[in-house]
Amino acid sequence: MSRVKVLPPLVAGVAAALLLATGAQAAKMAPVPKLTKAEFTKAQHTYFDRCSGCHGALRQGATGPNITPAKTRLKTLKSLKNILYNGTDGGMPGWGKDGFMTHAEIDLMARYVQNTPPAPPEWGMKAIKKSWKVHVPVSKRPTRPPRRNWKNYFGVVERDAGNVVIIDGDTKEVLNVIKSGFAVHILRTSSTGRYMYAIGRDGKATMMDMWASPPNLVAEIKTGIDARSIDTSKFKGFEDSYAVVGNYWPPHYVIMKGDTLEPLKIVGTRGYTYDTNEYHPEPRVASIVASHNAPEWVLNLKETGVVLLVDYSKLSDGTITETKINAERFLHDGGWDSTKRYFLVAANARDTISVIDTVTRKLVKNIKVGTKPHPGRGANWVDPKYGRVWATVHLGEGLVSIISTDPSKPYAWTVVREWELGGNSLFIKTHPNSRYVYCDNTINPKKSNVLTIFDQKRPDADPVEITFKKKVVHMEFNKKGNEVWISLWDKAGEVVVIDDKTHKIKKRIKGLRMPTGKFNVYNTTHDIY
Ligand code: DHE
């Protein structure tokens, strides 16, 4: 095992520590600040848009700490405002510093979090059905693919504009800008790649047809109030049959028809924590992947630490069957190993990667890694010494943890290598045709504009760093695997296309507002990363 210059880990849960009080402070709970009705409503919306992802709708904590009034009233308004304005090293964004909230909004949010959280509304089938719109019926859609190399199209999320920008990966032309949900989070494709699906933070799913010229919006539906994940049925015999959205609020998942998004079934996730068997009112659905080994989705429930294998093969009778696997609490994002048998998911607030075997349908292992792992979908390559590996970066420290994924090796499912990374990071990416591993450093204010490139074949060599003028976030390869696309994350942002071999800039695609995730049709369809 080699560990190359690992930085001293940041104190785990810095944000949590900042919001926890000493015994002396505990004696002095701050009074509950008064808010007008209008202020309360405004703050409630801001909380959903900006805060609930990490802290939970009921504020009980997950990726971020518990910020119920029992904790926040132990702090002064001044210190809460400081945290909200400047952010923390633990991963909390500086909402004021980064220009997303004014001083008045920061003041309002500080007062709001000292008030009791309101119970958010439910969102059932009646509301879901009412929101469902088919813009282009199946009978009116193209019957053959376009002449362009559509499998090399990219969907680029313009987060704050709520758009998905479809770009031709060959010509780099913007083909269309498609209105989607609020702060679109991720894109996934159908098993054939023809349809691309977006999920907005507001629970709105949109479906886009890559065969149309230009690609267009064909259906949309609001599946809940707060969501992050979407995927489709990929098992043989069910290709493109179903789509599924995992919601943060209400805590449920919604299954829809794959070609129209017609809602078919809602399944609640409220239940008990896997370890202490305590009831949790808000087990949110974090990442979802479609199994290649069974007609199932792998759904990761954050607060209860349970991985659900959801069998959709009997859905035509209205039946779904759930297998519940105990993993670890605060499950978040994850990806397949290169064989697509094992799913590796980060339990980020527990510094753990849980490995699920989708053939034996069991937990293989909980692996301790660095502080708050955040792989996106991770990266797979062949290490010269250890063979097949998968890796994650971390929100809480500048570290790449590299895990052996070859079950025939004695060191399988252990961290075999660690690479120091300049900054706390969000994403890591490679491609089977690339010898490099790319990491962003987005969370470290001093390094957020740096792209770090490691060489798989020279794992002990120092990485190359490329510095940009703006924050770097998220990487994605083109279909061939000879270009890596990165986002410069700004209101006047751009996507920069880098040659994988020379690391020279090939193209700048400008005029994009807060471009975040980029999803190549082919790579997303085939889970290549
Ligand atoms: Fe994400 C993936 C949740 C903040 C950009 N993000 C995911 C997934 C989850 C998730 C559950 C995995 C989906 C899957 O694979 O099915 N993200 C959350 C949060 O709860 C959190 C921490 C706070 C929030 O309020 O949303 C959060 N995420 C962010 C961001 O701040 C990012 C950088 C920009 C944004 O959208 O606001 C961001 N998340 C992304 C991206 C992916 C993602 C680009 C997909 C990565 C991939 O390559 O698959």
mmCIF file with all atom_site columns, C-alpha atoms in Angstrom, residues 302-489:
data_model
loop_
_atom_site.group_PDB
_atom_site.id
_atom_site.type_symbol
_atom_site.label_atom_id
_atom_site.label_alt_id
_atom_site.label_comp_id
_atom_site.label_asym_id
_atom_site.label_entity_id
_atom_site.label_seq_id
_atom_site.pdbx_PDB_ins_code
_atom_site.Cartn_x
_atom_site.Cartn_y
_atom_site.Cartn_z
_atom_site.occupancy
_atom_site.B_iso_or_equiv
_atom_site.pdbx_formal_charge
_atom_site.auth_seq_id
_atom_site.auth_comp_id
_atom_site.auth_asym_id
_atom_site.auth_atom_id
_atom_site.pdbx_PDB_model_num
ATOM 1   C CA . LYS A 1 302 ? -29.687 8.409   2.978   1.00 0.00 ? 302 LYS A CA 1
ATOM 2   C CA . GLU A 1 303 ? -30.893 8.704   6.569   1.00 0.00 ? 303 GLU A CA 1
ATOM 3   C CA . THR A 1 304 ? -31.658 5.033   7.256   1.00 0.00 ? 304 THR A CA 1
ATOM 4   C CA . GLY A 1 305 ? -28.517 3.679   5.556   1.00 0.00 ? 305 GLY A CA 1
ATOM 5   C CA . VAL A 1 306 ? -30.530 1.071   3.670   1.00 0.00 ? 306 VAL A CA 1
ATOM 6   C CA . VAL A 1 307 ? -29.887 0.117   0.040   1.00 0.00 ? 307 VAL A CA 1
ATOM 7   C CA . LEU A 1 308 ? -33.081 -0.955  -1.706  1.00 0.00 ? 308 LEU A CA 1
ATOM 8   C CA . LEU A 1 309 ? -32.993 -3.322  -4.664  1.00 0.00 ? 309 LEU A CA 1
ATOM 9   C CA . VAL A 1 310 ? -36.289 -2.491  -6.347  1.00 0.00 ? 310 VAL A CA 1
ATOM 10  C CA . ASP A 1 311 ? -37.514 -5.245  -8.680  1.00 0.00 ? 311 ASP A CA 1
ATOM 11  C CA . TYR A 1 312 ? -39.684 -3.759  -11.424 1.00 0.00 ? 312 TYR A CA 1
ATOM 12  C CA . SER A 1 313 ? -40.310 -7.001  -13.388 1.00 0.00 ? 313 SER A CA 1
ATOM 13  C CA . LYS A 1 314 ? -43.888 -7.379  -12.097 1.00 0.00 ? 314 LYS A CA 1
ATOM 14  C CA . LEU A 1 315 ? -44.804 -3.743  -12.438 1.00 0.00 ? 315 LEU A CA 1
ATOM 15  C CA . SER A 1 316 ? -47.325 -4.508  -15.185 1.00 0.00 ? 316 SER A CA 1
ATOM 16  C CA . ASP A 1 317 ? -49.392 -6.104  -12.358 1.00 0.00 ? 317 ASP A CA 1
ATOM 17  C CA . GLY A 1 318 ? -48.740 -3.062  -10.178 1.00 0.00 ? 318 GLY A CA 1
ATOM 18  C CA . THR A 1 319 ? -46.269 -4.992  -7.999  1.00 0.00 ? 319 THR A CA 1
ATOM 19  C CA . ILE A 1 320 ? -42.744 -4.021  -7.044  1.00 0.00 ? 320 ILE A CA 1
ATOM 20  C CA . THR A 1 321 ? -40.570 -6.072  -4.682  1.00 0.00 ? 321 THR A CA 1
ATOM 21  C CA . GLU A 1 322 ? -37.959 -4.502  -2.436  1.00 0.00 ? 322 GLU A CA 1
ATOM 22  C CA . THR A 1 323 ? -34.870 -6.214  -1.048  1.00 0.00 ? 323 THR A CA 1
ATOM 23  C CA . LYS A 1 324 ? -33.403 -4.186  1.816   1.00 0.00 ? 324 LYS A CA 1
ATOM 24  C CA . ILE A 1 325 ? -29.650 -4.325  2.367   1.00 0.00 ? 325 ILE A CA 1
ATOM 25  C CA . ASN A 1 326 ? -28.143 -2.780  5.487   1.00 0.00 ? 326 ASN A CA 1
ATOM 26  C CA . ALA A 1 327 ? -25.227 -0.602  4.429   1.00 0.00 ? 327 ALA A CA 1
ATOM 27  C CA . GLU A 1 328 ? -24.322 2.597   6.299   1.00 0.00 ? 328 GLU A CA 1
ATOM 28  C CA . ARG A 1 329 ? -26.090 5.809   7.151   1.00 0.00 ? 329 ARG A CA 1
ATOM 29  C CA . PHE A 1 330 ? -26.103 8.954   5.039   1.00 0.00 ? 330 PHE A CA 1
ATOM 30  C CA . LEU A 1 331 ? -25.731 7.247   1.679   1.00 0.00 ? 331 LEU A CA 1
ATOM 31  C CA . HIS A 1 332 ? -25.175 9.757   -1.076  1.00 0.00 ? 332 HIS A CA 1
ATOM 32  C CA . ASP A 1 333 ? -23.581 9.297   -4.518  1.00 0.00 ? 333 ASP A CA 1
ATOM 33  C CA . GLY A 1 334 ? -21.829 6.328   -6.097  1.00 0.00 ? 334 GLY A CA 1
ATOM 34  C CA . GLY A 1 335 ? -20.968 4.320   -9.183  1.00 0.00 ? 335 GLY A CA 1
ATOM 35  C CA . TRP A 1 336 ? -20.300 0.897   -10.641 1.00 0.00 ? 336 TRP A CA 1
ATOM 36  C CA . ASP A 1 337 ? -17.004 -0.935  -10.636 1.00 0.00 ? 337 ASP A CA 1
ATOM 37  C CA . SER A 1 338 ? -15.726 -1.656  -14.173 1.00 0.00 ? 338 SER A CA 1
ATOM 38  C CA . THR A 1 339 ? -17.559 -5.030  -14.348 1.00 0.00 ? 339 THR A CA 1
ATOM 39  C CA . LYS A 1 340 ? -20.874 -3.361  -13.394 1.00 0.00 ? 340 LYS A CA 1
ATOM 40  C CA . ARG A 1 341 ? -21.532 -6.026  -10.803 1.00 0.00 ? 341 ARG A CA 1
ATOM 41  C CA . TYR A 1 342 ? -20.564 -4.049  -7.702  1.00 0.00 ? 342 TYR A CA 1
ATOM 42  C CA . PHE A 1 343 ? -22.056 -0.693  -6.776  1.00 0.00 ? 343 PHE A CA 1
ATOM 43  C CA . LEU A 1 344 ? -19.865 1.516   -4.575  1.00 0.00 ? 344 LEU A CA 1
ATOM 44  C CA . VAL A 1 345 ? -21.770 4.209   -2.703  1.00 0.00 ? 345 VAL A CA 1
ATOM 45  C CA . ALA A 1 346 ? -20.519 6.903   -0.338  1.00 0.00 ? 346 ALA A CA 1
ATOM 46  C CA . ALA A 1 347 ? -21.970 7.141   3.149   1.00 0.00 ? 347 ALA A CA 1
ATOM 47  C CA . ASN A 1 348 ? -20.338 10.515  3.298   1.00 0.00 ? 348 ASN A CA 1
ATOM 48  C CA . ALA A 1 349 ? -21.069 11.613  6.830   1.00 0.00 ? 349 ALA A CA 1
ATOM 49  C CA . ARG A 1 350 ? -19.650 8.259   8.020   1.00 0.00 ? 350 ARG A CA 1
ATOM 50  C CA . ASP A 1 351 ? -16.430 8.456   5.945   1.00 0.00 ? 351 ASP A CA 1
ATOM 51  C CA . THR A 1 352 ? -17.364 5.149   4.356   1.00 0.00 ? 352 THR A CA 1
ATOM 52  C CA . ILE A 1 353 ? -17.806 3.542   0.951   1.00 0.00 ? 353 ILE A CA 1
ATOM 53  C CA . SER A 1 354 ? -20.384 0.716   1.019   1.00 0.00 ? 354 SER A CA 1
ATOM 54  C CA . VAL A 1 355 ? -19.969 -1.975  -1.626  1.00 0.00 ? 355 VAL A CA 1
ATOM 55  C CA . ILE A 1 356 ? -23.117 -3.748  -2.845  1.00 0.00 ? 356 ILE A CA 1
ATOM 56  C CA . ASP A 1 357 ? -22.912 -6.958  -4.880  1.00 0.00 ? 357 ASP A CA 1
ATOM 57  C CA . THR A 1 358 ? -25.897 -6.842  -7.243  1.00 0.00 ? 358 THR A CA 1
ATOM 58  C CA . VAL A 1 359 ? -25.523 -10.557 -8.098  1.00 0.00 ? 359 VAL A CA 1
ATOM 59  C CA . THR A 1 360 ? -25.468 -12.063 -4.583  1.00 0.00 ? 360 THR A CA 1
ATOM 60  C CA . ARG A 1 361 ? -27.603 -9.083  -3.506  1.00 0.00 ? 361 ARG A CA 1
ATOM 61  C CA . LYS A 1 362 ? -25.523 -8.502  -0.378  1.00 0.00 ? 362 LYS A CA 1
ATOM 62  C CA . LEU A 1 363 ? -23.335 -5.894  1.240   1.00 0.00 ? 363 LEU A CA 1
ATOM 63  C CA . VAL A 1 364 ? -19.739 -6.879  0.458   1.00 0.00 ? 364 VAL A CA 1
ATOM 64  C CA . LYS A 1 365 ? -18.083 -4.450  2.823   1.00 0.00 ? 365 LYS A CA 1
ATOM 65  C CA . ASN A 1 366 ? -18.136 -1.016  4.405   1.00 0.00 ? 366 ASN A CA 1
ATOM 66  C CA . ILE A 1 367 ? -14.739 0.516   3.648   1.00 0.00 ? 367 ILE A CA 1
ATOM 67  C CA . LYS A 1 368 ? -13.360 3.410   5.685   1.00 0.00 ? 368 LYS A CA 1
ATOM 68  C CA . VAL A 1 369 ? -11.921 6.129   3.475   1.00 0.00 ? 369 VAL A CA 1
ATOM 69  C CA . GLY A 1 370 ? -11.158 9.849   4.062   1.00 0.00 ? 370 GLY A CA 1
ATOM 70  C CA . THR A 1 371 ? -13.397 12.621  5.379   1.00 0.00 ? 371 THR A CA 1
ATOM 71  C CA . LYS A 1 372 ? -16.750 12.769  3.578   1.00 0.00 ? 372 LYS A CA 1
ATOM 72  C CA . PRO A 1 373 ? -16.172 10.797  0.387   1.00 0.00 ? 373 PRO A CA 1
ATOM 73  C CA . HIS A 1 374 ? -17.951 12.258  -2.669  1.00 0.00 ? 374 HIS A CA 1
ATOM 74  C CA . PRO A 1 375 ? -17.246 10.200  -5.779  1.00 0.00 ? 375 PRO A CA 1
ATOM 75  C CA . GLY A 1 376 ? -19.948 11.450  -8.151  1.00 0.00 ? 376 GLY A CA 1
ATOM 76  C CA . ARG A 1 377 ? -19.942 8.104   -9.908  1.00 0.00 ? 377 ARG A CA 1
ATOM 77  C CA . GLY A 1 378 ? -16.234 7.565   -9.182  1.00 0.00 ? 378 GLY A CA 1
ATOM 78  C CA . ALA A 1 379 ? -13.553 6.451   -11.643 1.00 0.00 ? 379 ALA A CA 1
ATOM 79  C CA . ASN A 1 380 ? -12.377 2.977   -12.735 1.00 0.00 ? 380 ASN A CA 1
ATOM 80  C CA . TRP A 1 381 ? -8.959  2.062   -14.088 1.00 0.00 ? 381 TRP A CA 1
ATOM 81  C CA . VAL A 1 382 ? -6.254  -0.612  -13.915 1.00 0.00 ? 382 VAL A CA 1
ATOM 82  C CA . ASP A 1 383 ? -3.485  0.196   -11.452 1.00 0.00 ? 383 ASP A CA 1
ATOM 83  C CA . PRO A 1 384 ? -0.030  -1.130  -12.520 1.00 0.00 ? 384 PRO A CA 1
ATOM 84  C CA . LYS A 1 385 ? 0.451   -2.858  -9.157  1.00 0.00 ? 385 LYS A CA 1
ATOM 85  C CA . TYR A 1 386 ? -3.037  -3.548  -7.810  1.00 0.00 ? 386 TYR A CA 1
ATOM 86  C CA . GLY A 1 387 ? -5.088  -4.219  -10.947 1.00 0.00 ? 387 GLY A CA 1
ATOM 87  C CA . ARG A 1 388 ? -8.731  -3.086  -11.186 1.00 0.00 ? 388 ARG A CA 1
ATOM 88  C CA . VAL A 1 389 ? -9.474  -0.135  -8.937  1.00 0.00 ? 389 VAL A CA 1
ATOM 89  C CA . TRP A 1 390 ? -12.230 2.423   -8.338  1.00 0.00 ? 390 TRP A CA 1
ATOM 90  C CA . ALA A 1 391 ? -11.625 5.768   -6.647  1.00 0.00 ? 391 ALA A CA 1
ATOM 91  C CA . THR A 1 392 ? -13.353 8.567   -4.799  1.00 0.00 ? 392 THR A CA 1
ATOM 92  C CA . VAL A 1 393 ? -12.481 12.121  -3.845  1.00 0.00 ? 393 VAL A CA 1
ATOM 93  C CA . HIS A 1 394 ? -13.656 13.796  -0.633  1.00 0.00 ? 394 HIS A CA 1
ATOM 94  C CA . LEU A 1 395 ? -15.620 16.865  0.447   1.00 0.00 ? 395 LEU A CA 1
ATOM 95  C CA . GLY A 1 396 ? -13.784 17.036  3.755   1.00 0.00 ? 396 GLY A CA 1
ATOM 96  C CA . GLU A 1 397 ? -10.140 16.709  2.698   1.00 0.00 ? 397 GLU A CA 1
ATOM 97  C CA . GLY A 1 398 ? -7.874  16.829  -0.333  1.00 0.00 ? 398 GLY A CA 1
ATOM 98  C CA . LEU A 1 399 ? -7.502  13.104  -0.854  1.00 0.00 ? 399 LEU A CA 1
ATOM 99  C CA . VAL A 1 400 ? -8.165  10.455  -3.496  1.00 0.00 ? 400 VAL A CA 1
ATOM 100 C CA . SER A 1 401 ? -8.893  7.010   -1.985  1.00 0.00 ? 401 SER A CA 1
ATOM 101 C CA . ILE A 1 402 ? -8.224  4.171   -4.434  1.00 0.00 ? 402 ILE A CA 1
ATOM 102 C CA . ILE A 1 403 ? -9.990  0.874   -3.719  1.00 0.00 ? 403 ILE A CA 1
ATOM 103 C CA . SER A 1 404 ? -9.197  -2.537  -5.241  1.00 0.00 ? 404 SER A CA 1
ATOM 104 C CA . THR A 1 405 ? -12.324 -3.906  -6.952  1.00 0.00 ? 405 THR A CA 1
ATOM 105 C CA . ASP A 1 406 ? -10.918 -7.253  -8.039  1.00 0.00 ? 406 ASP A CA 1
ATOM 106 C CA . PRO A 1 407 ? -12.460 -9.910  -5.757  1.00 0.00 ? 407 PRO A CA 1
ATOM 107 C CA . SER A 1 408 ? -9.736  -12.419 -6.707  1.00 0.00 ? 408 SER A CA 1
ATOM 108 C CA . LYS A 1 409 ? -7.083  -10.288 -4.978  1.00 0.00 ? 409 LYS A CA 1
ATOM 109 C CA . PRO A 1 410 ? -6.285  -10.677 -1.263  1.00 0.00 ? 410 PRO A CA 1
ATOM 110 C CA . TYR A 1 411 ? -6.529  -6.894  -0.870  1.00 0.00 ? 411 TYR A CA 1
ATOM 111 C CA . ALA A 1 412 ? -9.904  -6.639  -2.666  1.00 0.00 ? 412 ALA A CA 1
ATOM 112 C CA . TRP A 1 413 ? -12.213 -3.974  -1.190  1.00 0.00 ? 413 TRP A CA 1
ATOM 113 C CA . THR A 1 414 ? -9.441  -2.219  0.698   1.00 0.00 ? 414 THR A CA 1
ATOM 114 C CA . VAL A 1 415 ? -7.849  1.172   0.059   1.00 0.00 ? 415 VAL A CA 1
ATOM 115 C CA . VAL A 1 416 ? -4.684  0.239   -1.814  1.00 0.00 ? 416 VAL A CA 1
ATOM 116 C CA . ARG A 1 417 ? -3.429  3.721   -2.601  1.00 0.00 ? 417 ARG A CA 1
ATOM 117 C CA . GLU A 1 418 ? -4.047  7.291   -1.557  1.00 0.00 ? 418 GLU A CA 1
ATOM 118 C CA . TRP A 1 419 ? -3.202  10.399  -3.539  1.00 0.00 ? 419 TRP A CA 1
ATOM 119 C CA . GLU A 1 420 ? -2.895  13.833  -2.029  1.00 0.00 ? 420 GLU A CA 1
ATOM 120 C CA . LEU A 1 421 ? -5.112  16.348  -3.787  1.00 0.00 ? 421 LEU A CA 1
ATOM 121 C CA . GLY A 1 422 ? -4.586  20.074  -3.404  1.00 0.00 ? 422 GLY A CA 1
ATOM 122 C CA . GLY A 1 423 ? -8.125  20.744  -2.348  1.00 0.00 ? 423 GLY A CA 1
ATOM 123 C CA . ASN A 1 424 ? -11.343 19.330  -1.028  1.00 0.00 ? 424 ASN A CA 1
ATOM 124 C CA . SER A 1 425 ? -13.110 18.082  -4.064  1.00 0.00 ? 425 SER A CA 1
ATOM 125 C CA . LEU A 1 426 ? -16.442 17.218  -5.651  1.00 0.00 ? 426 LEU A CA 1
ATOM 126 C CA . PHE A 1 427 ? -15.721 14.966  -8.616  1.00 0.00 ? 427 PHE A CA 1
ATOM 127 C CA . ILE A 1 428 ? -13.250 12.509  -10.170 1.00 0.00 ? 428 ILE A CA 1
ATOM 128 C CA . LYS A 1 429 ? -13.344 11.081  -13.699 1.00 0.00 ? 429 LYS A CA 1
ATOM 129 C CA . THR A 1 430 ? -11.502 8.887   -16.174 1.00 0.00 ? 430 THR A CA 1
ATOM 130 C CA . HIS A 1 431 ? -12.315 6.802   -19.275 1.00 0.00 ? 431 HIS A CA 1
ATOM 131 C CA . PRO A 1 432 ? -11.128 3.337   -20.381 1.00 0.00 ? 432 PRO A CA 1
ATOM 132 C CA . ASN A 1 433 ? -9.210  4.982   -23.280 1.00 0.00 ? 433 ASN A CA 1
ATOM 133 C CA . SER A 1 434 ? -7.465  7.518   -21.040 1.00 0.00 ? 434 SER A CA 1
ATOM 134 C CA . ARG A 1 435 ? -4.351  7.004   -18.918 1.00 0.00 ? 435 ARG A CA 1
ATOM 135 C CA . TYR A 1 436 ? -5.220  9.988   -16.730 1.00 0.00 ? 436 TYR A CA 1
ATOM 136 C CA . VAL A 1 437 ? -7.469  10.616  -13.748 1.00 0.00 ? 437 VAL A CA 1
ATOM 137 C CA . TYR A 1 438 ? -8.994  14.092  -13.449 1.00 0.00 ? 438 TYR A CA 1
ATOM 138 C CA . CYS A 1 439 ? -10.098 15.677  -10.168 1.00 0.00 ? 439 CYS A CA 1
ATOM 139 C CA . ASP A 1 440 ? -11.616 19.058  -9.384  1.00 0.00 ? 440 ASP A CA 1
ATOM 140 C CA . ASN A 1 441 ? -10.771 20.938  -6.163  1.00 0.00 ? 441 ASN A CA 1
ATOM 141 C CA . THR A 1 442 ? -13.981 22.958  -6.084  1.00 0.00 ? 442 THR A CA 1
ATOM 142 C CA . ILE A 1 443 ? -14.487 23.163  -2.338  1.00 0.00 ? 443 ILE A CA 1
ATOM 143 C CA . ASN A 1 444 ? -11.077 24.528  -1.407  1.00 0.00 ? 444 ASN A CA 1
ATOM 144 C CA . PRO A 1 445 ? -11.295 28.318  -1.864  1.00 0.00 ? 445 PRO A CA 1
ATOM 145 C CA . LYS A 1 446 ? -7.568  28.515  -2.632  1.00 0.00 ? 446 LYS A CA 1
ATOM 146 C CA . LYS A 1 447 ? -7.617  25.733  -5.220  1.00 0.00 ? 447 LYS A CA 1
ATOM 147 C CA . SER A 1 448 ? -11.154 25.815  -6.562  1.00 0.00 ? 448 SER A CA 1
ATOM 148 C CA . ASN A 1 449 ? -9.929  26.972  -9.986  1.00 0.00 ? 449 ASN A CA 1
ATOM 149 C CA . VAL A 1 450 ? -7.472  24.082  -10.364 1.00 0.00 ? 450 VAL A CA 1
ATOM 150 C CA . LEU A 1 451 ? -7.897  20.850  -12.323 1.00 0.00 ? 451 LEU A CA 1
ATOM 151 C CA . THR A 1 452 ? -5.595  18.096  -11.043 1.00 0.00 ? 452 THR A CA 1
ATOM 152 C CA . ILE A 1 453 ? -4.466  15.324  -13.391 1.00 0.00 ? 453 ILE A CA 1
ATOM 153 C CA . PHE A 1 454 ? -2.936  12.080  -12.125 1.00 0.00 ? 454 PHE A CA 1
ATOM 154 C CA . ASP A 1 455 ? -1.173  9.526   -14.323 1.00 0.00 ? 455 ASP A CA 1
ATOM 155 C CA . GLN A 1 456 ? -2.557  5.990   -13.819 1.00 0.00 ? 456 GLN A CA 1
ATOM 156 C CA . LYS A 1 457 ? 0.649   4.428   -15.163 1.00 0.00 ? 457 LYS A CA 1
ATOM 157 C CA . ARG A 1 458 ? 2.922   6.491   -12.874 1.00 0.00 ? 458 ARG A CA 1
ATOM 158 C CA . PRO A 1 459 ? 0.889   6.453   -9.684  1.00 0.00 ? 459 PRO A CA 1
ATOM 159 C CA . ASP A 1 460 ? 3.733   7.757   -7.513  1.00 0.00 ? 460 ASP A CA 1
ATOM 160 C CA . ALA A 1 461 ? 4.472   10.755  -9.754  1.00 0.00 ? 461 ALA A CA 1
ATOM 161 C CA . ASP A 1 462 ? 3.313   14.245  -8.825  1.00 0.00 ? 462 ASP A CA 1
ATOM 162 C CA . PRO A 1 463 ? 0.095   15.222  -10.580 1.00 0.00 ? 463 PRO A CA 1
ATOM 163 C CA . VAL A 1 464 ? -0.139  17.964  -13.192 1.00 0.00 ? 464 VAL A CA 1
ATOM 164 C CA . GLU A 1 465 ? -2.242  20.981  -12.256 1.00 0.00 ? 465 GLU A CA 1
ATOM 165 C CA . ILE A 1 466 ? -4.010  23.292  -14.703 1.00 0.00 ? 466 ILE A CA 1
ATOM 166 C CA . THR A 1 467 ? -5.156  26.619  -13.301 1.00 0.00 ? 467 THR A CA 1
ATOM 167 C CA . PHE A 1 468 ? -8.165  28.466  -14.720 1.00 0.00 ? 468 PHE A CA 1
ATOM 168 C CA . LYS A 1 469 ? -9.620  31.886  -13.985 1.00 0.00 ? 469 LYS A CA 1
ATOM 169 C CA . LYS A 1 470 ? -12.855 30.458  -12.545 1.00 0.00 ? 470 LYS A CA 1
ATOM 170 C CA . LYS A 1 471 ? -14.014 27.586  -10.336 1.00 0.00 ? 471 LYS A CA 1
ATOM 171 C CA . VAL A 1 472 ? -13.597 24.193  -11.968 1.00 0.00 ? 472 VAL A CA 1
ATOM 172 C CA . VAL A 1 473 ? -16.389 21.665  -11.431 1.00 0.00 ? 473 VAL A CA 1
ATOM 173 C CA . HIS A 1 474 ? -17.234 18.225  -12.823 1.00 0.00 ? 474 HIS A CA 1
ATOM 174 C CA . MET A 1 475 ? -15.539 16.432  -15.694 1.00 0.00 ? 475 MET A CA 1
ATOM 175 C CA . GLU A 1 476 ? -16.946 14.234  -18.466 1.00 0.00 ? 476 GLU A CA 1
ATOM 176 C CA . PHE A 1 477 ? -15.345 12.453  -21.411 1.00 0.00 ? 477 PHE A CA 1
ATOM 177 C CA . ASN A 1 478 ? -16.509 12.378  -25.002 1.00 0.00 ? 478 ASN A CA 1
ATOM 178 C CA . LYS A 1 479 ? -17.521 9.036   -26.526 1.00 0.00 ? 479 LYS A CA 1
ATOM 179 C CA . LYS A 1 480 ? -14.038 8.245   -27.898 1.00 0.00 ? 480 LYS A CA 1
ATOM 180 C CA . GLY A 1 481 ? -12.388 9.066   -24.616 1.00 0.00 ? 481 GLY A CA 1
ATOM 181 C CA . ASN A 1 482 ? -9.877  11.497  -26.140 1.00 0.00 ? 482 ASN A CA 1
ATOM 182 C CA . GLU A 1 483 ? -11.368 14.741  -24.763 1.00 0.00 ? 483 GLU A CA 1
ATOM 183 C CA . VAL A 1 484 ? -12.311 15.713  -21.240 1.00 0.00 ? 484 VAL A CA 1
ATOM 184 C CA . TRP A 1 485 ? -14.916 18.446  -20.780 1.00 0.00 ? 485 TRP A CA 1
ATOM 185 C CA . ILE A 1 486 ? -14.821 20.596  -17.647 1.00 0.00 ? 486 ILE A CA 1
ATOM 186 C CA . SER A 1 487 ? -17.150 23.345  -16.397 1.00 0.00 ? 487 SER A CA 1
ATOM 187 C CA . LEU A 1 488 ? -15.953 26.774  -15.336 1.00 0.00 ? 488 LEU A CA 1
ATOM 188 C CA . TRP A 1 489 ? -18.606 27.475  -12.774 1.00 0.00 ? 489 TRP A CA 1
#
